[in-house]
Coordinates of C-alpha atoms and ligand atoms in Angstrom, one line a residue:
M1 CA 79.4 189.8 301.9
S2 CA 76.6 191.2 304.2
T3 CA 73.2 188.5 304.3
V4 CA 69.8 190.0 304.5
S5 CA 68.6 191.1 307.9
S6 CA 65.1 192.3 307.9
P7 CA 63.8 193.7 304.5
R8 CA 61.2 196.6 304.2
P9 CA 57.6 194.7 302.9
Y10 CA 57.7 195.2 298.9
R11 CA 55.1 198.0 298.5
E12 CA 56.9 199.6 301.6
A13 CA 59.9 200.1 299.6
F14 CA 58.5 200.7 295.9
E15 CA 55.6 203.0 296.2
S16 CA 57.2 205.9 296.7
F17 CA 58.4 205.1 292.8
W18 CA 56.6 205.5 289.6
H19 CA 54.8 202.2 287.7
P20 CA 53.2 201.9 284.6
V21 CA 50.0 199.9 285.0
A22 CA 48.9 201.1 281.2
F23 CA 49.4 202.0 278.1
S24 CA 48.5 205.6 276.9
H25 CA 45.5 203.3 274.2
E26 CA 44.2 201.1 276.4
L27 CA 42.9 204.1 278.3
K28 CA 40.3 205.5 276.6
E29 CA 36.5 206.0 278.1
R30 CA 36.0 203.7 280.3
P31 CA 38.2 203.9 284.3
L32 CA 41.1 200.6 284.3
P33 CA 41.2 198.5 286.7
F34 CA 45.2 197.7 287.5
Q35 CA 47.6 196.3 290.6
L36 CA 50.2 197.4 292.1
L37 CA 52.7 196.5 295.0
G38 CA 49.0 194.3 295.4
T39 CA 47.0 197.1 295.4
D40 CA 43.9 196.7 293.7
G41 CA 44.0 200.9 291.6
V42 CA 41.3 202.2 288.9
V43 CA 42.8 205.0 286.2
W44 CA 40.6 207.4 284.1
R45 CA 41.2 209.9 282.3
T46 CA 39.6 213.4 283.7
G47 CA 39.2 217.1 281.7
S48 CA 42.1 217.2 281.7
G49 CA 45.1 214.3 281.8
V50 CA 44.5 211.1 284.0
A51 CA 43.1 210.4 288.0
A52 CA 43.9 207.6 290.1
T53 CA 42.1 205.9 293.0
Q54 CA 41.7 202.6 295.2
R55 CA 39.3 199.9 293.2
Y56 CA 36.5 200.6 295.3
C57 CA 34.2 202.0 296.6
A58 CA 34.0 203.3 299.8
H59 CA 30.0 202.8 300.3
R60 CA 29.1 199.7 299.2
G61 CA 32.7 199.0 297.5
A62 CA 31.4 198.0 294.1
D63 CA 34.1 197.8 291.2
L64 CA 34.5 201.7 290.0
C65 CA 36.1 199.6 286.2
H66 CA 32.7 199.3 285.8
G67 CA 31.8 203.2 286.3
Q68 CA 32.2 206.4 284.2
P69 CA 33.6 209.5 284.0
S70 CA 31.9 213.0 284.4
A71 CA 33.4 216.5 284.1
E72 CA 33.0 216.2 287.8
G73 CA 34.8 212.8 288.7
L74 CA 33.8 209.0 288.6
R75 CA 31.3 208.7 288.9
C76 CA 29.8 205.0 290.7
G77 CA 27.4 202.7 288.8
F78 CA 25.7 201.5 292.7
H79 CA 24.5 204.2 293.5
G80 CA 26.8 207.4 291.4
W81 CA 28.3 208.5 294.6
T82 CA 31.1 210.2 292.7
Y83 CA 34.8 210.8 293.6
G84 CA 37.2 213.4 292.3
G85 CA 41.1 213.1 291.3
D86 CA 41.8 213.7 294.7
G87 CA 39.6 210.5 296.2
R88 CA 37.1 212.5 297.8
C89 CA 33.3 212.5 296.7
V90 CA 31.9 215.7 295.4
K91 CA 28.3 214.1 295.2
V92 CA 25.7 211.6 297.0
P93 CA 22.6 211.4 295.3
S94 CA 20.7 210.1 297.1
Q95 CA 21.4 213.4 299.4
P96 CA 21.7 215.7 297.6
N97 CA 21.6 218.3 300.3
A98 CA 23.3 217.0 303.1
P99 CA 27.0 216.9 304.0
I100 CA 29.1 214.9 302.1
P101 CA 30.2 211.6 305.3
G102 CA 34.2 212.8 305.8
K103 CA 34.8 209.7 305.3
A104 CA 33.7 209.1 301.6
R105 CA 36.8 209.3 299.9
L106 CA 39.6 207.4 298.7
A107 CA 42.3 206.3 298.7
S108 CA 44.2 208.1 296.0
Y109 CA 47.9 208.0 294.2
A110 CA 50.2 210.5 292.0
C111 CA 49.1 209.5 288.2
A112 CA 50.4 210.8 285.4
E113 CA 50.6 210.4 281.1
R114 CA 54.4 210.4 279.9
Y115 CA 55.5 208.5 276.9
G116 CA 52.6 206.4 275.6
L117 CA 52.6 204.7 279.0
V118 CA 49.9 205.5 282.0
W119 CA 52.4 205.7 285.5
V120 CA 51.0 205.1 289.0
C121 CA 53.4 206.4 292.0
L122 CA 51.1 204.9 295.2
A123 CA 53.0 207.2 297.5
S124 CA 51.9 210.4 299.0
Q125 CA 55.3 212.3 297.2
P126 CA 57.0 210.4 294.5
A127 CA 61.0 209.4 295.2
A128 CA 62.4 210.5 292.3
P129 CA 61.2 211.7 288.7
L130 CA 59.5 209.0 285.7
P131 CA 62.3 207.3 283.0
E132 CA 64.0 210.5 280.9
W133 CA 63.9 209.2 277.5
P134 CA 64.2 212.6 275.9
E135 CA 64.0 211.0 272.3
L136 CA 60.7 209.5 272.1
E137 CA 59.5 213.1 272.5
D138 CA 61.0 214.2 270.0
G139 CA 59.5 213.0 266.6
S140 CA 62.6 211.6 265.5
L141 CA 61.6 207.8 265.8
A142 CA 58.9 205.6 264.8
T143 CA 57.7 203.3 268.6
V144 CA 55.6 200.3 268.2
P145 CA 54.1 199.4 271.9
L146 CA 54.1 195.2 272.2
P147 CA 50.6 193.6 273.7
R148 CA 51.1 194.0 277.8
L149 CA 53.8 191.8 279.0
D150 CA 51.6 189.1 281.3
W151 CA 54.2 187.0 283.0
D152 CA 55.1 185.1 286.4
V153 CA 58.2 186.5 287.2
S154 CA 59.2 188.5 289.4
A155 CA 59.6 192.6 288.8
G156 CA 63.2 191.7 289.5
R157 CA 64.0 189.1 287.7
M158 CA 62.0 190.2 284.6
L159 CA 65.2 192.9 284.7
E160 CA 67.3 191.3 285.0
I161 CA 67.5 188.8 282.5
V162 CA 67.2 191.6 280.5
L163 CA 70.2 192.9 281.8
D164 CA 72.1 189.3 281.6
V165 CA 74.4 189.1 278.8
A166 CA 75.7 185.9 279.4
H167 CA 71.6 184.5 278.1
L168 CA 72.5 185.8 275.5
S169 CA 74.5 183.3 272.7
W170 CA 72.2 180.6 274.6
V171 CA 69.0 181.7 275.3
H172 CA 68.5 184.1 271.6
D173 CA 69.6 181.2 269.8
G174 CA 66.9 181.1 266.8
T175 CA 66.3 184.8 267.1
F176 CA 69.0 187.4 267.2
G177 CA 71.8 186.0 269.4
N178 CA 74.9 184.3 268.1
P179 CA 75.6 180.7 270.1
E180 CA 79.0 180.5 268.4
Q181 CA 79.8 184.1 270.4
Q182 CA 79.4 182.7 274.2
E183 CA 82.2 184.1 275.7
V184 CA 81.1 188.1 277.6
P185 CA 83.3 190.7 276.9
A186 CA 85.0 192.5 279.5
Y187 CA 82.8 196.1 280.3
D188 CA 82.2 198.6 283.3
V189 CA 79.1 199.6 285.2
E190 CA 78.4 203.2 285.8
R191 CA 76.5 203.6 288.9
R192 CA 74.4 207.4 288.1
P193 CA 71.7 208.6 290.3
G194 CA 68.7 206.8 290.8
G195 CA 70.2 204.1 288.0
L196 CA 72.6 202.1 285.8
R197 CA 75.0 202.0 283.0
A198 CA 76.6 199.6 280.8
Q199 CA 78.4 199.6 277.5
I200 CA 79.0 196.7 276.0
Q201 CA 80.4 196.1 272.7
Y202 CA 79.1 193.1 271.4
P203 CA 80.5 190.8 268.2
A204 CA 78.1 189.3 266.2
L205 CA 74.5 189.6 266.8
S206 CA 72.0 190.3 264.3
P207 CA 70.3 192.8 266.6
S208 CA 67.7 194.7 263.3
I209 CA 64.5 193.3 263.6
G210 CA 65.5 191.1 266.0
G211 CA 67.0 188.8 264.5
M212 CA 65.4 189.2 260.5
A213 CA 68.4 191.1 259.4
P214 CA 72.3 190.3 258.7
R215 CA 74.2 189.7 261.3
V216 CA 76.9 192.2 262.3
D217 CA 80.2 192.0 263.2
R218 CA 80.2 194.4 266.0
T219 CA 76.7 195.9 268.4
T220 CA 77.3 198.8 270.6
L221 CA 74.3 197.7 273.7
T222 CA 73.5 200.8 276.1
Y223 CA 72.0 199.3 279.0
D224 CA 70.4 202.8 280.8
V225 CA 68.8 201.1 283.9
T226 CA 66.5 203.8 285.9
L227 CA 66.0 202.2 289.3
P228 CA 63.6 200.1 290.4
F229 CA 62.3 198.7 287.6
T230 CA 63.1 200.2 284.3
V231 CA 65.7 199.4 281.1
R232 CA 66.3 200.9 277.5
L233 CA 68.4 199.3 276.1
A234 CA 69.9 200.6 271.9
F235 CA 71.1 198.6 269.7
K236 CA 74.0 200.2 267.8
P237 CA 75.8 197.5 264.9
T238 CA 76.4 200.5 262.7
L239 CA 77.2 204.7 263.1
F240 CA 74.1 205.5 261.2
Y241 CA 71.6 203.3 263.1
T242 CA 69.9 202.4 266.6
H243 CA 67.2 199.7 267.3
T244 CA 66.2 200.6 270.7
V245 CA 63.8 199.2 273.1
Y246 CA 62.5 199.6 276.2
A247 CA 61.3 197.8 279.4
A248 CA 58.9 198.7 282.5
A249 CA 58.1 196.0 284.5
S250 CA 55.7 196.8 286.6
P251 CA 55.3 195.4 289.7
V252 CA 51.7 193.6 290.3
S253 CA 52.9 191.6 293.3
E254 CA 56.4 190.1 295.3
E255 CA 56.3 187.7 292.6
K256 CA 54.5 188.5 289.6
M257 CA 55.1 191.8 286.8
Q258 CA 53.4 192.5 284.1
C259 CA 55.8 194.7 281.8
F260 CA 55.4 197.2 279.1
Y261 CA 57.8 196.7 277.2
F262 CA 57.9 199.3 273.0
A263 CA 60.4 199.0 270.1
S264 CA 62.0 202.5 268.6
Y265 CA 63.3 202.4 265.7
H266 CA 64.2 204.7 262.4
P267 CA 61.2 206.0 261.3
R268 CA 62.1 205.7 257.7
I269 CA 61.5 201.5 258.2
R270 CA 58.4 202.6 259.6
N271 CA 56.6 199.6 257.4
F272 CA 58.5 197.2 259.2
G273 CA 57.0 197.7 262.7
D274 CA 54.8 194.2 262.8
M275 CA 57.9 192.4 262.0
F276 CA 59.5 194.1 265.3
V277 CA 56.6 193.3 267.0
K278 CA 56.8 189.8 265.6
S279 CA 60.3 188.9 266.6
E280 CA 60.5 191.1 269.9
L281 CA 57.8 189.1 271.2
A282 CA 59.6 185.8 269.9
I283 CA 62.6 187.0 271.5
L284 CA 60.4 187.6 274.9
E285 CA 58.7 184.4 274.7
Q286 CA 62.7 182.8 275.0
D287 CA 63.4 185.0 277.9
R288 CA 59.7 184.2 280.3
R289 CA 60.3 180.2 279.6
I290 CA 63.7 181.0 281.9
A291 CA 62.9 183.9 284.0
E292 CA 58.9 181.1 284.8
G293 CA 61.3 178.4 286.1
Q294 CA 64.0 180.5 287.9
R295 CA 63.6 180.0 292.0
P296 CA 63.5 181.7 293.7
K297 CA 59.8 183.5 293.1
A298 CA 60.7 186.2 294.0
H299 CA 63.4 188.2 293.6
P300 CA 66.6 188.1 296.0
L301 CA 68.0 190.4 297.9
D302 CA 71.6 189.0 298.3
F303 CA 73.6 186.8 296.4
A304 CA 73.2 184.0 298.7
G305 CA 73.6 180.5 297.8
E306 CA 73.9 181.4 293.7
V307 CA 78.2 181.7 292.2
H308 CA 78.9 185.1 290.0
V309 CA 80.9 185.8 287.7
R310 CA 82.7 188.7 286.4
A311 CA 80.6 188.6 282.7
D312 CA 77.6 189.0 285.1
R313 CA 78.6 192.3 286.7
L314 CA 75.3 194.0 285.5
P315 CA 72.7 192.1 286.8
I316 CA 74.9 191.4 290.1
E317 CA 74.8 195.6 291.0
Y318 CA 71.9 196.0 289.3
R319 CA 70.4 193.8 292.3
R320 CA 72.2 195.1 294.6
A321 CA 71.1 198.4 293.5
V322 CA 67.2 197.4 294.2
A323 CA 68.6 195.5 297.2
A324 CA 69.8 198.7 298.6
L325 CA 66.3 200.0 297.9
R326 CA 64.5 197.5 300.0
L327 CA 66.9 196.7 302.9
G328 CA 68.2 200.8 303.6
Q329 CA 72.2 198.8 303.5
P330 CA 74.9 199.9 302.4
M331 CA 76.2 198.0 299.3
D332 CA 78.9 195.7 299.0
A333 CA 80.3 193.4 296.7
P334 CA 79.7 190.2 295.0
D335 CA 82.4 187.5 294.8
T336 CA 83.5 186.7 291.8
E337 CA 85.5 184.0 290.0
Ligands
FES401 FE1 29.4 202.8 294.9 FE2 27.1 202.9 296.6 S1 28.7 201.0 296.2 S2 28.3 204.3 295.6

């Protein structure tokens, strides 16, 4: 097993990926601030879509989240300098007939809106596409977003707890877990371009509406990870019903994340939306208490100081994949016993 030597700085390792910074419904006529990988930014609606730049004005450092989107761009509230989506200043009202200084520009970021989320990539060119969740765009499902989760947890730790099969019977006792089903069935993890997939036949969960439905004898859990910090988890307790949750952890910094989390289900049970939100929040609160207490706080890049067993395979494979992104090293296998 190799040990970690020189990881790339956290921002450098993940800046070329898309990360969510807001739910679409949160971004209205006012700009919204965000923090991503330690960088302060602002996002706003343009006439044709969304745009993102650095948060503070190039003139005197005013906070552009108090600015005003206009037809020309984002107008700073201090002296009216206006910036296009590419970050260039297009207007200096105090001297309209003079050339605009070339340095009057903001760092600008790739910005896109999809699946009810606003996504930002801090690098000039995204290294990978957005997750592929076509079922969210064909109108076949009802979707409910949860309030944004603001946890004192690294994005990698957040993903690991979602991918942790063995914790279901322990942490989620009282919601959807089954304390009598502690053994994790054997399963495989498939490496896919840009992610991981695992399918587990799990006995005796209460997967529908977060434990408010009767326990079923067998549920198929399908985990689809899009690296670095996004996962879709489908619960399929019967042939005719699937309940799916989506977790997109946004790395605020190396030790903190915000998670954009939502659930989809058959539209015929649309009226249960509030119940879904309530039960998912109860489940996630159980996870938060565990994840915020883990040490080290930063997502470990190797397997030193921990012991793994085969039941941990999915979070192990995930950590190996994220470490490879960070380190640019070949992934090697951890010890299991
Ligand atoms: Fe923004 Fe002056 S500080 S225009």
